[in-house]
Amino acid sequence: MRSASYTEFEWDEYNSEKNLRKHSVSDAEIEQVFGNPYLIMQHKKYRDRRIVLGVSNGGRYLFLSVQHLSRTCCRPIHARDMEPEERRHYVRMIGG
């Protein structure tokens, strides 16, 4: 699924702080994912959310859950390092 190309972000202070505290993922790293090759998939539980797999500029493989607001805007909800199976899927789909 690639129905969006996010270039705008609506930040939620609670989620930003939580991602940094729990997973050491900064807002800047989240934004970097969208400047590199990434995958967007429909969230299994929530219709208005998407799962994004991508890589930060520093080479960190990240799993993101974002709320889809428009074709160009999302609200990052959750960010963490990819699990091994997620990383294999990302590499298989993107190449590399």
PDB file of C-alpha atoms in Angstrom:
ATOM      1  CA  MET A   1       0.000   0.000   0.000  1.00  0.00           C
ATOM      2  CA  ARG A   2       1.419   3.392  -0.949  1.00  0.00           C
ATOM      3  CA  SER A   3      -1.554   5.758  -1.041  1.00  0.00           C
ATOM      4  CA  ALA A   4       0.209   8.539   0.832  1.00  0.00           C
ATOM      5  CA  SER A   5       3.438  10.474   0.671  1.00  0.00           C
ATOM      6  CA  TYR A   6       3.797  12.129   4.046  1.00  0.00           C
ATOM      7  CA  THR A   7       5.645  15.446   4.043  1.00  0.00           C
ATOM      8  CA  GLU A   8       3.772  17.120   6.925  1.00  0.00           C
ATOM      9  CA  PHE A   9       3.559  15.955  10.525  1.00  0.00           C
ATOM     10  CA  GLU A  10       1.180  16.802  13.323  1.00  0.00           C
ATOM     11  CA  TRP A  11       3.102  16.204  16.518  1.00  0.00           C
ATOM     12  CA  ASP A  12       1.534  15.119  19.783  1.00  0.00           C
ATOM     13  CA  GLU A  13       3.686  16.071  22.775  1.00  0.00           C
ATOM     14  CA  TYR A  14       2.773  12.921  24.726  1.00  0.00           C
ATOM     15  CA  ASN A  15       3.672  10.549  21.856  1.00  0.00           C
ATOM     16  CA  SER A  16       6.890  12.414  21.064  1.00  0.00           C
ATOM     17  CA  GLU A  17       8.033  12.186  24.677  1.00  0.00           C
ATOM     18  CA  LYS A  18       6.970   8.531  24.969  1.00  0.00           C
ATOM     19  CA  ASN A  19       8.835   7.474  21.796  1.00  0.00           C
ATOM     20  CA  LEU A  20      11.991   9.225  22.972  1.00  0.00           C
ATOM     21  CA  ARG A  21      11.799   7.898  26.541  1.00  0.00           C
ATOM     22  CA  LYS A  22      10.770   4.307  25.794  1.00  0.00           C
ATOM     23  CA  HIS A  23      12.519   3.661  22.470  1.00  0.00           C
ATOM     24  CA  SER A  24      15.066   6.503  22.050  1.00  0.00           C
ATOM     25  CA  VAL A  25      13.407   7.549  18.774  1.00  0.00           C
ATOM     26  CA  SER A  26      13.342  11.306  18.197  1.00  0.00           C
ATOM     27  CA  ASP A  27      10.882  13.283  16.084  1.00  0.00           C
ATOM     28  CA  ALA A  28      13.788  14.082  13.735  1.00  0.00           C
ATOM     29  CA  GLU A  29      14.470  10.377  13.153  1.00  0.00           C
ATOM     30  CA  ILE A  30      10.793   9.778  12.437  1.00  0.00           C
ATOM     31  CA  GLU A  31      10.792  12.545   9.814  1.00  0.00           C
ATOM     32  CA  GLN A  32      13.990  11.144   8.254  1.00  0.00           C
ATOM     33  CA  VAL A  33      12.211   7.864   7.480  1.00  0.00           C
ATOM     34  CA  PHE A  34       9.996   9.706   4.984  1.00  0.00           C
ATOM     35  CA  GLY A  35      13.017  11.067   3.115  1.00  0.00           C
ATOM     36  CA  ASN A  36      14.299   7.526   2.472  1.00  0.00           C
ATOM     37  CA  PRO A  37      12.647   4.469   0.871  1.00  0.00           C
ATOM     38  CA  TYR A  38       9.777   3.307   3.067  1.00  0.00           C
ATOM     39  CA  LEU A  39       6.772   0.979   3.065  1.00  0.00           C
ATOM     40  CA  ILE A  40       3.262   1.954   4.130  1.00  0.00           C
ATOM     41  CA  MET A  41       0.766  -0.730   5.138  1.00  0.00           C
ATOM     42  CA  GLN A  42      -2.754  -0.591   6.511  1.00  0.00           C
ATOM     43  CA  HIS A  43      -2.899  -1.024  10.295  1.00  0.00           C
ATOM     44  CA  LYS A  44      -4.667  -4.288  11.192  1.00  0.00           C
ATOM     45  CA  LYS A  45      -6.691  -2.782  14.034  1.00  0.00           C
ATOM     46  CA  TYR A  46      -7.376   0.874  13.185  1.00  0.00           C
ATOM     47  CA  ARG A  47      -8.716   2.102   9.827  1.00  0.00           C
ATOM     48  CA  ASP A  48      -7.218   5.581  10.220  1.00  0.00           C
ATOM     49  CA  ARG A  49      -3.707   4.331  11.011  1.00  0.00           C
ATOM     50  CA  ARG A  50      -0.839   3.112   8.893  1.00  0.00           C
ATOM     51  CA  ILE A  51       2.245   1.054   9.659  1.00  0.00           C
ATOM     52  CA  VAL A  52       5.418   2.484   8.161  1.00  0.00           C
ATOM     53  CA  LEU A  53       8.711   0.611   7.850  1.00  0.00           C
ATOM     54  CA  GLY A  54      11.739   2.695   6.973  1.00  0.00           C
ATOM     55  CA  VAL A  55      15.287   3.741   7.737  1.00  0.00           C
ATOM     56  CA  SER A  56      16.591   6.900   9.390  1.00  0.00           C
ATOM     57  CA  ASN A  57      19.521   8.815   7.894  1.00  0.00           C
ATOM     58  CA  GLY A  58      21.752   7.105  10.465  1.00  0.00           C
ATOM     59  CA  GLY A  59      20.734   3.658   9.175  1.00  0.00           C
ATOM     60  CA  ARG A  60      18.339   2.801  11.985  1.00  0.00           C
ATOM     61  CA  TYR A  61      15.517   0.483  10.845  1.00  0.00           C
ATOM     62  CA  LEU A  62      12.308   1.870  12.345  1.00  0.00           C
ATOM     63  CA  PHE A  63       8.733   0.654  12.741  1.00  0.00           C
ATOM     64  CA  LEU A  64       6.217   3.500  12.934  1.00  0.00           C
ATOM     65  CA  SER A  65       2.514   3.633  13.604  1.00  0.00           C
ATOM     66  CA  VAL A  66       0.975   6.848  12.306  1.00  0.00           C
ATOM     67  CA  GLN A  67      -2.515   8.271  12.185  1.00  0.00           C
ATOM     68  CA  HIS A  68      -3.373   9.057   8.564  1.00  0.00           C
ATOM     69  CA  LEU A  69      -4.727  12.618   8.405  1.00  0.00           C
ATOM     70  CA  SER A  70      -4.407  13.283   4.657  1.00  0.00           C
ATOM     71  CA  ARG A  71      -2.344  12.161   1.663  1.00  0.00           C
ATOM     72  CA  THR A  72       0.496  14.386   2.853  1.00  0.00           C
ATOM     73  CA  CYS A  73      -0.016  14.647   6.642  1.00  0.00           C
ATOM     74  CA  CYS A  74       0.213  12.130   9.465  1.00  0.00           C
ATOM     75  CA  ARG A  75       0.394  12.116  13.263  1.00  0.00           C
ATOM     76  CA  PRO A  76       3.159   9.784  14.516  1.00  0.00           C
ATOM     77  CA  ILE A  77       1.778   7.640  17.330  1.00  0.00           C
ATOM     78  CA  HIS A  78       4.428   5.007  18.018  1.00  0.00           C
ATOM     79  CA  ALA A  79       8.044   4.476  16.946  1.00  0.00           C
ATOM     80  CA  ARG A  80      10.515   1.714  17.742  1.00  0.00           C
ATOM     81  CA  ASP A  81      13.264  -0.363  16.177  1.00  0.00           C
ATOM     82  CA  MET A  82      12.034  -2.994  13.737  1.00  0.00           C
ATOM     83  CA  GLU A  83      11.783  -6.604  14.872  1.00  0.00           C
ATOM     84  CA  PRO A  84      13.947  -9.044  12.842  1.00  0.00           C
ATOM     85  CA  GLU A  85      10.996 -10.312  10.754  1.00  0.00           C
ATOM     86  CA  GLU A  86       9.878  -6.736  10.003  1.00  0.00           C
ATOM     87  CA  ARG A  87      13.407  -5.874   8.897  1.00  0.00           C
ATOM     88  CA  ARG A  88      13.584  -8.942   6.617  1.00  0.00           C
ATOM     89  CA  HIS A  89      10.226  -7.941   5.080  1.00  0.00           C
ATOM     90  CA  TYR A  90      11.423  -4.356   4.558  1.00  0.00           C
ATOM     91  CA  VAL A  91      14.682  -5.436   2.910  1.00  0.00           C
ATOM     92  CA  ARG A  92      12.848  -7.974   0.726  1.00  0.00           C
ATOM     93  CA  MET A  93      10.330  -5.350  -0.456  1.00  0.00           C
ATOM     94  CA  ILE A  94      12.668  -2.357  -0.840  1.00  0.00           C
ATOM     95  CA  GLY A  95      15.769  -4.246  -1.929  1.00  0.00           C
ATOM     96  CA  GLY A  96      19.260  -3.853  -0.616  1.00  0.00           C
TER      97      GLY A  96
END
